[in-house]
CSV table of C-alpha atoms in Angstrom, one decimal:
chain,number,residue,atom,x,y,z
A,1,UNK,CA,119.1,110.9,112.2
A,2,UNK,CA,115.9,110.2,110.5
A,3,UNK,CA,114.9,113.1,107.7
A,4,UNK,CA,111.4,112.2,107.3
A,5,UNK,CA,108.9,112.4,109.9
A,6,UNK,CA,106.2,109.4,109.4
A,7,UNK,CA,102.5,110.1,111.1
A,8,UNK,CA,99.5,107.1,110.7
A,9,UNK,CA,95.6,106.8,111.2
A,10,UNK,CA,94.5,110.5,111.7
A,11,UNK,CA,92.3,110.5,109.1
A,12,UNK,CA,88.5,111.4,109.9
A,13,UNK,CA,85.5,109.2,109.1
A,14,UNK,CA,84.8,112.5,107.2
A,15,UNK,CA,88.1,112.9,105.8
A,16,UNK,CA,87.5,109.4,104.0
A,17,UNK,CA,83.7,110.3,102.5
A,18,UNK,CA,85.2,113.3,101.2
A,19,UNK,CA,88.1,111.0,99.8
A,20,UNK,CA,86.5,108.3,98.5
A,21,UNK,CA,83.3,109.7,97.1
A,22,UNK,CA,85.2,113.3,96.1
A,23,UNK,CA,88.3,112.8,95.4
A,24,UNK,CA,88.5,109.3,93.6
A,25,UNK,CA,84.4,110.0,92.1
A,26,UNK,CA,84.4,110.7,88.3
A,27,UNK,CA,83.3,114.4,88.6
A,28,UNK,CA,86.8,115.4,90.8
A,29,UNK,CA,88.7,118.3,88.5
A,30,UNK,CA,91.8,117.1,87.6
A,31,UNK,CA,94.2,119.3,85.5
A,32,UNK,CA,97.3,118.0,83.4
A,33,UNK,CA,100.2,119.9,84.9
A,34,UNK,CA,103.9,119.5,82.7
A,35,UNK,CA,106.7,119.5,85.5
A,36,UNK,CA,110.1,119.8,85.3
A,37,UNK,CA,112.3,120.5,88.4
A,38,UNK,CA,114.0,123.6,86.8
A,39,UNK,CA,112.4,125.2,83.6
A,40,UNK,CA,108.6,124.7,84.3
A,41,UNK,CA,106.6,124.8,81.0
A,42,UNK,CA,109.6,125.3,78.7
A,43,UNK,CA,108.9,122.8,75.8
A,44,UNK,CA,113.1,122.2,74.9
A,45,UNK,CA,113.1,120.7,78.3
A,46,UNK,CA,112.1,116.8,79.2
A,47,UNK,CA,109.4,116.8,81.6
A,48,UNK,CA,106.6,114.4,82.4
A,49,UNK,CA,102.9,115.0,82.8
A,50,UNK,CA,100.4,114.4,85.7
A,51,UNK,CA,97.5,115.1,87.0
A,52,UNK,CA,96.9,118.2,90.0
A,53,UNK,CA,94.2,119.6,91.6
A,54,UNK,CA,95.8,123.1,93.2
A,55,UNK,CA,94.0,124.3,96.3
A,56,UNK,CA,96.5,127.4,97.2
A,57,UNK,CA,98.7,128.1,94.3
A,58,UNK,CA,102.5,128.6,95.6
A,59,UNK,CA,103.5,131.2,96.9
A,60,UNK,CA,105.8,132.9,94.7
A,61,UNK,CA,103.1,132.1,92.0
A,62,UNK,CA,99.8,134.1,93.4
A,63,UNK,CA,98.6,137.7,93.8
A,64,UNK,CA,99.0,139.3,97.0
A,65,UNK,CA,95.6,138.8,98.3
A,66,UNK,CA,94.6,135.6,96.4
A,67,UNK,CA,93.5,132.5,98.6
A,68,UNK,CA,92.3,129.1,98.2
A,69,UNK,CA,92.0,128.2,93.9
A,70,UNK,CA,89.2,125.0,95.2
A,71,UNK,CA,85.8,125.0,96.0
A,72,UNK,CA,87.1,122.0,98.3
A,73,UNK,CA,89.8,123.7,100.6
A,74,UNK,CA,87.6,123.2,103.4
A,75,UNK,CA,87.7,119.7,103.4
A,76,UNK,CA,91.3,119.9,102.6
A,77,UNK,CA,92.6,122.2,105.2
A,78,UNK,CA,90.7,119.2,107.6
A,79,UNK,CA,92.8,116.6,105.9
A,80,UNK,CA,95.7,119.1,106.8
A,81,UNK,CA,94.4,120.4,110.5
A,82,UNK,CA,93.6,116.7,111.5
A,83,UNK,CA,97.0,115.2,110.1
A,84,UNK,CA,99.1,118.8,112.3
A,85,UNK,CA,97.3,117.3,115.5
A,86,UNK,CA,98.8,114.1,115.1
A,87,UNK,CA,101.8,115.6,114.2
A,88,UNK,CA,101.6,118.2,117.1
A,89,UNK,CA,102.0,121.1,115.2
A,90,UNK,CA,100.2,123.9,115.8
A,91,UNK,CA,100.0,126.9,113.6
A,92,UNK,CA,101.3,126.9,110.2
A,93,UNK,CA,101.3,129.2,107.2
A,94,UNK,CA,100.9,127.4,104.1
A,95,UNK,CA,102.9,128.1,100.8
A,96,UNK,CA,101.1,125.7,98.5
A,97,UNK,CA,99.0,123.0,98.4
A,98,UNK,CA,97.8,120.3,95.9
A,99,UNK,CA,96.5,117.1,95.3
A,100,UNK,CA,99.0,115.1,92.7
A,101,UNK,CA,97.3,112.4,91.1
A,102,UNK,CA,100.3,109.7,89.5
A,103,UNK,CA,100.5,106.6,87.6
A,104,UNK,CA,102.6,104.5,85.3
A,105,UNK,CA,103.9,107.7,82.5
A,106,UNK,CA,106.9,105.1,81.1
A,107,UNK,CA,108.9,106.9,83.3
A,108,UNK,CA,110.4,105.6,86.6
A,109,UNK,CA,110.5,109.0,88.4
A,110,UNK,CA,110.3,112.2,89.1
A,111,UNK,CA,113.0,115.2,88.6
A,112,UNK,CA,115.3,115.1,92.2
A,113,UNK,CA,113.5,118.7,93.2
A,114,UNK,CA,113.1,120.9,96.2
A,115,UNK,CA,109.5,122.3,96.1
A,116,UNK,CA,110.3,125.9,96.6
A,117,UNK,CA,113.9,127.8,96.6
A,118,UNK,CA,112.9,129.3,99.6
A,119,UNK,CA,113.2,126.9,103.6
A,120,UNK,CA,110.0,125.4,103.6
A,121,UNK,CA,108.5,122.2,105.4
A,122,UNK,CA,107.0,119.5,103.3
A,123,UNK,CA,104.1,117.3,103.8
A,124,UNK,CA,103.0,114.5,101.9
A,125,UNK,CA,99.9,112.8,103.1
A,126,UNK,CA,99.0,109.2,100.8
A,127,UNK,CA,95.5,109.1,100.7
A,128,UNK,CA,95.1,105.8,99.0
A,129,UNK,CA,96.7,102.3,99.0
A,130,UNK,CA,98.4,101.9,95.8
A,131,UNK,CA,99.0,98.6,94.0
A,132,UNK,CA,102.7,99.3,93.6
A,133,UNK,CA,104.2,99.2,96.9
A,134,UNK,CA,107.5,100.6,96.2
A,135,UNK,CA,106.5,103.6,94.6
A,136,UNK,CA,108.1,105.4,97.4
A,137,UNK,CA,109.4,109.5,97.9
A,138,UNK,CA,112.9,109.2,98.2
A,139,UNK,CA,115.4,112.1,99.8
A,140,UNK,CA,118.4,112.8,98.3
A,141,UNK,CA,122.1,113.9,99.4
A,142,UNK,CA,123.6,116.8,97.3
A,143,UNK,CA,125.3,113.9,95.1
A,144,UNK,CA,121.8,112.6,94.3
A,145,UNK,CA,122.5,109.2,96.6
A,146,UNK,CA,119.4,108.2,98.3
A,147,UNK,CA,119.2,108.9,102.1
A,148,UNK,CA,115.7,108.1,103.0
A,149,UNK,CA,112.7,106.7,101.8
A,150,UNK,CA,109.0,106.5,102.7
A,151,UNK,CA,106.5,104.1,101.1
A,152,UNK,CA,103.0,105.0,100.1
A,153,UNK,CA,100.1,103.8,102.7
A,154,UNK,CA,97.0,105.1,102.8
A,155,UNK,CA,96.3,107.3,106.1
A,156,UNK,CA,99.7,107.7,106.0
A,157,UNK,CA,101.8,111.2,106.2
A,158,UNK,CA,105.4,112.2,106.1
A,159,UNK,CA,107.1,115.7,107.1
A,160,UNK,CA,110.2,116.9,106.2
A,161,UNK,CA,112.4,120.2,105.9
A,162,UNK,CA,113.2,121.4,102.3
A,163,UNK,CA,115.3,118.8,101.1
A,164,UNK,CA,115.9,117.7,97.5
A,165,UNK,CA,113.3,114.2,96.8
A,166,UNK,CA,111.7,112.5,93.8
A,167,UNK,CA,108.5,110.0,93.7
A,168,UNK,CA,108.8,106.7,92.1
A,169,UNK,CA,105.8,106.7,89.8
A,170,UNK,CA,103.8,103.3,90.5
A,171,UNK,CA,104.3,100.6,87.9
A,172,UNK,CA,100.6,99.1,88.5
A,173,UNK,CA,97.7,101.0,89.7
A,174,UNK,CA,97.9,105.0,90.9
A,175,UNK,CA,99.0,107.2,93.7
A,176,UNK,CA,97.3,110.4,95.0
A,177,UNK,CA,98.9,111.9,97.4
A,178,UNK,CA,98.2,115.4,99.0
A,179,UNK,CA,101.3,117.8,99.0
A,180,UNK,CA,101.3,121.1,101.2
A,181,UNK,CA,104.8,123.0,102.4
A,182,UNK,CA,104.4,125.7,104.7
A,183,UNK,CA,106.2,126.8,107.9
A,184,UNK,CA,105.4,126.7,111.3
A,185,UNK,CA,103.9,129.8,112.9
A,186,UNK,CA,106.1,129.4,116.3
């Protein structure tokens, strides 16, 4: 039984202006954010550094009341809405969502990690072509052994159920990659 869910070409001639002259232009806010899978921002604990760009902060992380963190969640929740049609999902209640910006950190990979301790879906949507092919997400059994993997490609998104995962960071070039988790509203 296949874990991840793979959906191709739903992006909008919009969707890609907003990418390539937004998201990949110089001016685009990019924060360095420290994660590690279990102790976030504890310095006695390895971790590894990217780059994010939160549009919802997660859900066990905001006010009551607080929404979108972006002046772009607009054009991000049409990334989102246009990648749920293809999909065919239909109503969903989001728990976080960020753009994760990665590249070569002398590190091979991520922590194994689930993104929330609460069930949650996942989506992962590549939103470029990245020069390292096989800087993949990879799901994990409970023993760590890989069960699945999914290769970056731009206009390319994945969906799974909480289950633990890591990225391979890309040896060459970069990888941004747009991550919500939410559940469906059926």
């Amino acid at each position: 039984m296949k874990l991840i869910r793979e959906y191709k070409n739903f992006l909008s001639q919009d969707n890609e202006d907003f990418i390539n002259k937004v998201l990949l232009g110089a001016n685009f806010p990019y924060y360095v954010s420290e994660f590690d899978a279990n102790h976030p921002h504890d310095a006695t604990v390895p971790s590894y550094k990217f780059f994010c760009h939160t549009v919802l902060q997660r859900k066990e992380d905001r006010k009551e009341g607080e929404v979108f963190n972006s002046e772009h969640a607009k054009e991000t929740l049409s990334i989102l809405d246009n990648f749920f049609k293809k999909a065919n999902i239909k109503g969903v209640t989001f728990f976080r969502i960020a753009y994760n910006f990665t590249f070569n950190l002398g590190a091979d990979k991520s922590f194994i990690h689930t993104d929330h301790y609460f069930d949650h879906n996942q989506a992962i949507i590549y939103l470029t072509d990245t020069l390292d092919k096989k800087s993949a997400t990879v799901l994990v059994n409970k023993k760590g052994r890989v069960v699945e993997k999914s290769y970056p490609e731009k206009d390319k998104g994945i969906i799974f159920d909480k289950h633990p995962h890591y990225q391979i960071f890309p040896k060459k070039g970069a990888r941004l990659v747009l991550v919500a988790t939410f559940k469906t509203n059926e």
